GROMACS .gro file of C-alpha atoms in nm:
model
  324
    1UNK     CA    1  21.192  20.971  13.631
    2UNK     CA    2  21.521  20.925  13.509
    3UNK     CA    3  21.608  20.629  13.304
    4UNK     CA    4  21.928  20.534  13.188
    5UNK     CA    5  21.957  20.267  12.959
    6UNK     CA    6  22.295  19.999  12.951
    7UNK     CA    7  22.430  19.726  12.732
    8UNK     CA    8  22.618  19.431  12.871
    9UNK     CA    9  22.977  19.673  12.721
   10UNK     CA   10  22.844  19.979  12.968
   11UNK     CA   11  22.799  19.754  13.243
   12UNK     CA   12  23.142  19.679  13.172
   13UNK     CA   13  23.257  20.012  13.184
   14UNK     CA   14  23.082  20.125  13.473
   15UNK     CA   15  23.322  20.298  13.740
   16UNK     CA   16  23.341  20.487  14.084
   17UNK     CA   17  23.503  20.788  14.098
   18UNK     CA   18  23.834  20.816  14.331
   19UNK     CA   19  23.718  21.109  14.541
   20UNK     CA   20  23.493  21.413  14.537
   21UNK     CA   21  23.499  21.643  14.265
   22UNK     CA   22  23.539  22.010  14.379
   23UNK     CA   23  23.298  22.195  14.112
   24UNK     CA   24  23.018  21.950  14.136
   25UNK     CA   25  23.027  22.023  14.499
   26UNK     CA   26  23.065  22.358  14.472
   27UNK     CA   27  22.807  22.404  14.268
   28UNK     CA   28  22.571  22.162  14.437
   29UNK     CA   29  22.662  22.335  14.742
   30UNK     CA   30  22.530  22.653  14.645
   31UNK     CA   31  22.143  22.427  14.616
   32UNK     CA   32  22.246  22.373  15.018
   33UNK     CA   33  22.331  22.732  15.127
   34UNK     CA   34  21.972  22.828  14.988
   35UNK     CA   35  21.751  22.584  15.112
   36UNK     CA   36  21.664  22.529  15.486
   37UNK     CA   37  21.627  22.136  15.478
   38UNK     CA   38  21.889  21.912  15.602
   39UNK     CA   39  21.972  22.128  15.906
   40UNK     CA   40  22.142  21.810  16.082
   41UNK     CA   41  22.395  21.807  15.836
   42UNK     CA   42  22.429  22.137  15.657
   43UNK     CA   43  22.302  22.374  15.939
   44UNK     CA   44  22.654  22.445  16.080
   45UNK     CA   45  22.789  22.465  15.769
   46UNK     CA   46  22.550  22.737  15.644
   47UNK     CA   47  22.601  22.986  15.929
   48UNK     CA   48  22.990  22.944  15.888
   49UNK     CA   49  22.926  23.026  15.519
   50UNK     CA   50  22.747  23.267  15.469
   51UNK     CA   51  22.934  23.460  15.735
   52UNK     CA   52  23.216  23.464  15.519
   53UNK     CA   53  23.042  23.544  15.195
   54UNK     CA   54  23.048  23.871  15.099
   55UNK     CA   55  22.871  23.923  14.736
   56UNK     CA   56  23.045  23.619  14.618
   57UNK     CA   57  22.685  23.480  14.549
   58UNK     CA   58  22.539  23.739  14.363
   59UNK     CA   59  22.662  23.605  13.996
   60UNK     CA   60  22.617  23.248  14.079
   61UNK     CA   61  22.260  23.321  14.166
   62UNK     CA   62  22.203  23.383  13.802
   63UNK     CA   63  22.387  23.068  13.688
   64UNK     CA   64  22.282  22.818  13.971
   65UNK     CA   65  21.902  22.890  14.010
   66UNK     CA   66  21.781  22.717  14.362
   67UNK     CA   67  21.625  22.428  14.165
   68UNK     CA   68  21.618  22.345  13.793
   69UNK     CA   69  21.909  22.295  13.515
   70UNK     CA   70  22.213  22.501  13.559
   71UNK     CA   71  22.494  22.449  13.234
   72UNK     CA   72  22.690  22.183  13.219
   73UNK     CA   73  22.988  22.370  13.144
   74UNK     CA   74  23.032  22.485  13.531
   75UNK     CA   75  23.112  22.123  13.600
   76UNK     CA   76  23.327  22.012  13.299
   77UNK     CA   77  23.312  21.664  13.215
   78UNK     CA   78  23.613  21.432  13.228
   79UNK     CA   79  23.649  21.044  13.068
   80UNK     CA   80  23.852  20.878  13.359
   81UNK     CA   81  23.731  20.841  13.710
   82UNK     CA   82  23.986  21.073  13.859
   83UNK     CA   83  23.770  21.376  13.932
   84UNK     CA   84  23.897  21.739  13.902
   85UNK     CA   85  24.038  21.915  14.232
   86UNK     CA   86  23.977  22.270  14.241
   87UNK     CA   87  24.285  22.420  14.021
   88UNK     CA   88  24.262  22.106  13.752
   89UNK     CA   89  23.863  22.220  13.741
   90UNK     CA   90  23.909  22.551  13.680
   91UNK     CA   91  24.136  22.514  13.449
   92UNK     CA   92  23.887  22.292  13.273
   93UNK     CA   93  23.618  22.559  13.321
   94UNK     CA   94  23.786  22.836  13.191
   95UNK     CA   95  23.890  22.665  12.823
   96UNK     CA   96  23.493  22.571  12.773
   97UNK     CA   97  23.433  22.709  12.404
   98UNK     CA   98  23.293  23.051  12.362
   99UNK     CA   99  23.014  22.923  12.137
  100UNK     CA  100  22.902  22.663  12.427
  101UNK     CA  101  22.882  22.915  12.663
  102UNK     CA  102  22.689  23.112  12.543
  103UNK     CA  103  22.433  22.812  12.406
  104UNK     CA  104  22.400  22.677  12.765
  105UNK     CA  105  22.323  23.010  12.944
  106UNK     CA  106  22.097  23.102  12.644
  107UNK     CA  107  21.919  22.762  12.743
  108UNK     CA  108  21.892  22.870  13.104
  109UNK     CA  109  21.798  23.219  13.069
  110UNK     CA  110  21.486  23.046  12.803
  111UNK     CA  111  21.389  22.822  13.126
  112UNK     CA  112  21.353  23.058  13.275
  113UNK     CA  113  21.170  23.301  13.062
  114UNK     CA  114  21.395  23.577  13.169
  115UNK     CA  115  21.732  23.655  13.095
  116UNK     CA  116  21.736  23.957  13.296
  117UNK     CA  117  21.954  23.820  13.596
  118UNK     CA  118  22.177  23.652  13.301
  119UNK     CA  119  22.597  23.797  13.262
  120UNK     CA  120  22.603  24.035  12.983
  121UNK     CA  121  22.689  23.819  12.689
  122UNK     CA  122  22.937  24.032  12.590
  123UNK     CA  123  23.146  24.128  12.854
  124UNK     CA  124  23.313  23.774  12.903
  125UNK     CA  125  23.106  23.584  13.073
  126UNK     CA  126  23.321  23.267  13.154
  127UNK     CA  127  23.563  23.485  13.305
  128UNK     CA  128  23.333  23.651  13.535
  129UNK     CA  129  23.166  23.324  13.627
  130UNK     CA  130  23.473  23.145  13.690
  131UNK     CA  131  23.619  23.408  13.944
  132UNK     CA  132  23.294  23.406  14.150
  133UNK     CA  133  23.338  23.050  14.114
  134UNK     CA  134  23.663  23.031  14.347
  135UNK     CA  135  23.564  23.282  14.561
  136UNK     CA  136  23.227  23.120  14.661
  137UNK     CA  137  23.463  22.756  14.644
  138UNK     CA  138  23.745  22.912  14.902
  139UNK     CA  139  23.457  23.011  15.156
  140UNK     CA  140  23.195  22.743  15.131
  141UNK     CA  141  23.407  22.454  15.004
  142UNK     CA  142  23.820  22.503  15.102
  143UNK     CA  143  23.751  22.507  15.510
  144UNK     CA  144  23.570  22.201  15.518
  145UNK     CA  145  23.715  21.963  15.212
  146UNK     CA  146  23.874  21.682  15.447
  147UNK     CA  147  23.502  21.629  15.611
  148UNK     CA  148  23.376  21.606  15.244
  149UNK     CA  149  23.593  21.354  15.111
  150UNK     CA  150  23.620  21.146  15.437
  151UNK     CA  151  23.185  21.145  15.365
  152UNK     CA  152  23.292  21.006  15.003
  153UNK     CA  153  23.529  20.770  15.094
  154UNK     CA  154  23.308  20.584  15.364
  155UNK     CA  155  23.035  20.580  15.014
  156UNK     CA  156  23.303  20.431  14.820
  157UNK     CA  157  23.395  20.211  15.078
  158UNK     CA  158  23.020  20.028  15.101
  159UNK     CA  159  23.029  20.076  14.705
  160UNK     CA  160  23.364  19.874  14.685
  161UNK     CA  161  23.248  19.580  14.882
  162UNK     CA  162  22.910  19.585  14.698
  163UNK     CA  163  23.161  19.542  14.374
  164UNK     CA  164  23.347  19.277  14.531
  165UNK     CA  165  23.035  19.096  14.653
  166UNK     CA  166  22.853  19.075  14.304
  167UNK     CA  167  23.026  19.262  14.056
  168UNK     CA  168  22.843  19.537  13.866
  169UNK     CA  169  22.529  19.423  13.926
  170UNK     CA  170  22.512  19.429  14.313
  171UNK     CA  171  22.717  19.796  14.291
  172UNK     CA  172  22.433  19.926  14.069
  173UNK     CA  173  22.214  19.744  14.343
  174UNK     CA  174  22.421  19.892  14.626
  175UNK     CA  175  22.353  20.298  14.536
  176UNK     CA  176  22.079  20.517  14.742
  177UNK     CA  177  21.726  20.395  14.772
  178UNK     CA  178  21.620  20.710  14.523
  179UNK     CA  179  21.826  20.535  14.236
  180UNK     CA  180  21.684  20.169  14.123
  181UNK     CA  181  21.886  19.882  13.939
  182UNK     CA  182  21.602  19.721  13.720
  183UNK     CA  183  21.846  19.521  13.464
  184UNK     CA  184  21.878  19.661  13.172
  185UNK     CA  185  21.786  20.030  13.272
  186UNK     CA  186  21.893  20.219  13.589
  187UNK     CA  187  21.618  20.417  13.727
  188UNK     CA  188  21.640  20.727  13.937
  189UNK     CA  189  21.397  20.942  14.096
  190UNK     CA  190  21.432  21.295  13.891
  191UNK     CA  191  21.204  21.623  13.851
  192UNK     CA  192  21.156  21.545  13.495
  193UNK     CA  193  21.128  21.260  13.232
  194UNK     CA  194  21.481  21.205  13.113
  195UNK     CA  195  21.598  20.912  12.913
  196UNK     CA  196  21.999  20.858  12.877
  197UNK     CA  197  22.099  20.607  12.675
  198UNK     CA  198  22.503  20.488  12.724
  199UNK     CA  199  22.563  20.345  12.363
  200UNK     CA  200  22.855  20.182  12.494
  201UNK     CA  201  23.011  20.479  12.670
  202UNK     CA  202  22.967  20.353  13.046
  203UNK     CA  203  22.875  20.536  13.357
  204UNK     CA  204  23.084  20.748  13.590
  205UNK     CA  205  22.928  20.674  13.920
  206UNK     CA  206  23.019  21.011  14.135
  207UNK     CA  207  22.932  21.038  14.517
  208UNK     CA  208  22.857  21.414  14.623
  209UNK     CA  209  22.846  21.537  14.959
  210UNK     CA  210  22.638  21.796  14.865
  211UNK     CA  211  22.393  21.630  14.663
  212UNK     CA  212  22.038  21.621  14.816
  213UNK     CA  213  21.785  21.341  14.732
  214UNK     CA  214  21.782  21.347  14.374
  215UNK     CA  215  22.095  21.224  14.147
  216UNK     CA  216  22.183  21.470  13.837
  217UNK     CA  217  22.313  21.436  13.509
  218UNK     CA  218  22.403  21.651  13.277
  219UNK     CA  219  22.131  21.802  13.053
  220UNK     CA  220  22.350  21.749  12.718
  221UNK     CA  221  22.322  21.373  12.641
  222UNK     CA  222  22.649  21.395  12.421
  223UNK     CA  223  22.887  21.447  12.731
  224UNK     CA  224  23.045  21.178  12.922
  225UNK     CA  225  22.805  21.015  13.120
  226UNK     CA  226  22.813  21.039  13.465
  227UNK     CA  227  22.573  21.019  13.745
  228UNK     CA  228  22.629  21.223  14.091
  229UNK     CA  229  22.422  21.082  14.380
  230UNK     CA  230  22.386  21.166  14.724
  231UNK     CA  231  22.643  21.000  15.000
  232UNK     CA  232  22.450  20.833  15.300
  233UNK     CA  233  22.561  21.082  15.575
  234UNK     CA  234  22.667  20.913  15.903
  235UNK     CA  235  22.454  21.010  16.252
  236UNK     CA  236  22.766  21.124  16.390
  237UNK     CA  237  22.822  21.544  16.342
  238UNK     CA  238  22.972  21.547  15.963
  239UNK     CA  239  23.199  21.855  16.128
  240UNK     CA  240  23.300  21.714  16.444
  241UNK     CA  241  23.591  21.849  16.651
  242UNK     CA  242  23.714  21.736  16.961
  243UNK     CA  243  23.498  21.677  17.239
  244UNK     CA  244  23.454  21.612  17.559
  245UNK     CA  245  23.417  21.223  17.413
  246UNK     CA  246  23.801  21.210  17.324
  247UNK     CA  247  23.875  21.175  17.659
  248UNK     CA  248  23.723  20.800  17.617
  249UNK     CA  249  23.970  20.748  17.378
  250UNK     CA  250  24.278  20.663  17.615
  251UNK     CA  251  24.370  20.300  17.635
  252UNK     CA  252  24.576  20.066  17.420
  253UNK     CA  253  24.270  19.840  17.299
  254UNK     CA  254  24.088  20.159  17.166
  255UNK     CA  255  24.370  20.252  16.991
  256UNK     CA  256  24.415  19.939  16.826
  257UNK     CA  257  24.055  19.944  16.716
  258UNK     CA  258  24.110  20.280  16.549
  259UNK     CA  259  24.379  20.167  16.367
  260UNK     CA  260  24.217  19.854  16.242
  261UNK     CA  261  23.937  19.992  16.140
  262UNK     CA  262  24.226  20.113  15.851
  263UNK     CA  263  24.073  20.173  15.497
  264UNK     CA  264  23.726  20.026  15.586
  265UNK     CA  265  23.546  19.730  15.765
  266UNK     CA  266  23.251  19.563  15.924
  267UNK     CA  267  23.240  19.521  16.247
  268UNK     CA  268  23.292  19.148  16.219
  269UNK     CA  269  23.622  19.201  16.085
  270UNK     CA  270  23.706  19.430  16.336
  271UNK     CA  271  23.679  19.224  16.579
  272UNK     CA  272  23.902  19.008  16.418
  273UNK     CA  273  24.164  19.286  16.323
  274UNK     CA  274  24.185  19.389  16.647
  275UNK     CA  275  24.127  19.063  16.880
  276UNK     CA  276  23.835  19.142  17.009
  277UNK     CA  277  23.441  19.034  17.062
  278UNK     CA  278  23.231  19.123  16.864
  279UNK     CA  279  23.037  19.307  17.109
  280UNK     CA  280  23.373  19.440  17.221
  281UNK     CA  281  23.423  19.602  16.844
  282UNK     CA  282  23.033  19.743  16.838
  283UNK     CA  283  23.058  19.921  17.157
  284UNK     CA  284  23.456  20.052  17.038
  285UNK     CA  285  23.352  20.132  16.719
  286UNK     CA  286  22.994  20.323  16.894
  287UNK     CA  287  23.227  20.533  17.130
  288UNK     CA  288  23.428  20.625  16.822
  289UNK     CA  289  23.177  20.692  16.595
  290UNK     CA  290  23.028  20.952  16.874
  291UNK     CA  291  23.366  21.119  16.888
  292UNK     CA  292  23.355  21.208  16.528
  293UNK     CA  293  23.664  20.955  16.482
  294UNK     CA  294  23.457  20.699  16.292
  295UNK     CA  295  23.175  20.706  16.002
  296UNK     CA  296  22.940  20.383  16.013
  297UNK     CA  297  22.747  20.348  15.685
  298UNK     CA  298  22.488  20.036  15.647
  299UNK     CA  299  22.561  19.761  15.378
  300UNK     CA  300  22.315  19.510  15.314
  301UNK     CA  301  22.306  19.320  15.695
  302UNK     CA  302  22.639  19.464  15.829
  303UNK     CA  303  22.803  19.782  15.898
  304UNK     CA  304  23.137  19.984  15.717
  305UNK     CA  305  23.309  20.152  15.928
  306UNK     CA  306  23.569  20.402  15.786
  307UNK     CA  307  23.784  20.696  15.975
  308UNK     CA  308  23.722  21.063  15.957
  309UNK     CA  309  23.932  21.333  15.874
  310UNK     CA  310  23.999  21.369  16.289
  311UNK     CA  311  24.016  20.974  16.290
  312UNK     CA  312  24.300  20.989  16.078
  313UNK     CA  313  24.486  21.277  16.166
  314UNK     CA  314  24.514  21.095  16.528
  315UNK     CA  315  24.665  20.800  16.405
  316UNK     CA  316  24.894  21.032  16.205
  317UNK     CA  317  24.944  21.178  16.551
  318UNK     CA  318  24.793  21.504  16.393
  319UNK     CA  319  24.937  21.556  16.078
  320UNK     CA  320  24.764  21.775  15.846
  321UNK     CA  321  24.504  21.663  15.614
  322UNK     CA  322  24.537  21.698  15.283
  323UNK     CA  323  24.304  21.929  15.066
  324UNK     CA  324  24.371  21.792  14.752
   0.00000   0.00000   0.00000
């Protein structure tokens, strides 16, 4: 169980962050490529991957065991809530203090009661790490980043309203069913007994694509906190490309319900957007949803509907997405 304790001045400071970050998903996606569950989801995406890996994983096998504490220094740690792209994370990475890395893989190779696997110590580690790094992150993370952070944007959309409805309270309230808002003290299901306590600091709430089940921290209580959970993936394929659905798309009402759907709404306000019944905006919003134009997340009694990466790029009339 993880336990992380707040004062009224961290509820305060409690914040979402403003899209994916591209190491914690690279380096959560490298649990996903060596696990079989969550074939629904991650099944495509594993045959595409590891058809296009080739070695890239060898080093980060040794760095990211499949389960179990990997160093906090792969993910650097930032104080805002604008999370790292891939160059601005890198950057980060590589300017991690020699002394640090060496004390966190030191700490995983003693978890793991070998250090065989571990990079020599002495043949700069970091730099070795880092370039595996953005290999493994151009074939596994690059091709499919617009899908990721359209999945993050429909959890930040449900998040946002939760914030709206009830302030930080009802957000807290709002996350995953694994992760429990018990005033004063968030509780999360974890593999270990962990207690984190804020002291004022706040929390960086951080939605993760590839983040199974259970949330992580970082092991090193001293580091800005920040708590990556698992996005609530919509039934419709997470990869979708056209289909033979599109062709269901034609018609000026349809389009008008794409485009109101906008930034994120229920289905009741849909309806009202676009002029519609409401049964007129479920069964719109159903047909787009199965055309991979739409993700539909649950909040509390209703339903958040947001647009894909292919939902927006038609409105755009199929302008590039952008990977940043």
């Amino acid at each position: 169980m993880l336990r992380i304790h707040m004062s009224g001045v961290d509820l305060s400071k409690v914040r979402m962050a403003s899209r994916p970050d591209a190491l914690w998903e690279t380096a959560l996606s490298f649990h996903r490529l060596r696990d079989r569950r969550g074939s629904a989801v991650f099944g495509e995406w594993r045959t595409e991957t590891r058809s296009r890996l080739n070695g890239e994983a060898r080093l980060l096998s040794a760095v990211i065991p499949a389960r179990g504490y990997f160093p906090d220094f792969l993910t650097p740690s930032q104080e805002s809530a604008e999370p790292y792209g891939i160059d601005a994370g890198m950057e980060a990475l590589r300017a991690t203090p020699h002394g640090r890395v060496l004390a966190e893989l030191a700490l995983l190779g003693a978890e793991r009661r070998s250090a065989a696997r571990l990079p020599d110590v002495h043949a700069d580690p970091l730099g070795r790490i880092a370039d595996e790094l953005r290999r493994y992150h151009r074939a596994a993370i690059e091709p499919y980043w617009p899908h990721i952070r359209a999945s993050v944007e429909a959890d930040r959309a449900v998040r946002g309203r939760a914030l709206l409805d009830g302030g930080a309270d009802e957000l807290l309230a709002s996350l995953p069913p694994m992760i429990r808002w018990r005033a004063p003290v968030l509780e999360a299901d974890y593999p270990v007994d962990r207690e984190l306590r804020l002291d004022g600091r706040g929390l960086l709430l951080q939605p993760s694509f590839f983040c199974r089940v259970t949330p992580v921290v970082y092991r090193d209580p001293g580091l800005p906190p920040v708590l990556v959970y698992p996005v609530t993936h919509s039934r419709a394929p997470v990869f979708a490309e056209p289909g033979p659905w599109l062709g269901r798309l034609l018609g000026n009402t349809r389009s008008t319900v794409l485009s109101a759907i906008g930034s994120g709404c229920t289905t009741s306000e849909l309806a009202l957007r676009a002029g519609v019944s409401l049964a007129s905006a479920s069964q719109h919003a159903c047909v787009l949803r199965e055309a991979g134009l739409v993700h539909t997340l649950r909040h509390g009694g209703s339903v958040v509907h947001t647009l894909t990466p292919l939902g927006g790029s038609l409105l755009r009339g199929g302008a590039p997405l952008a990977l940043s």
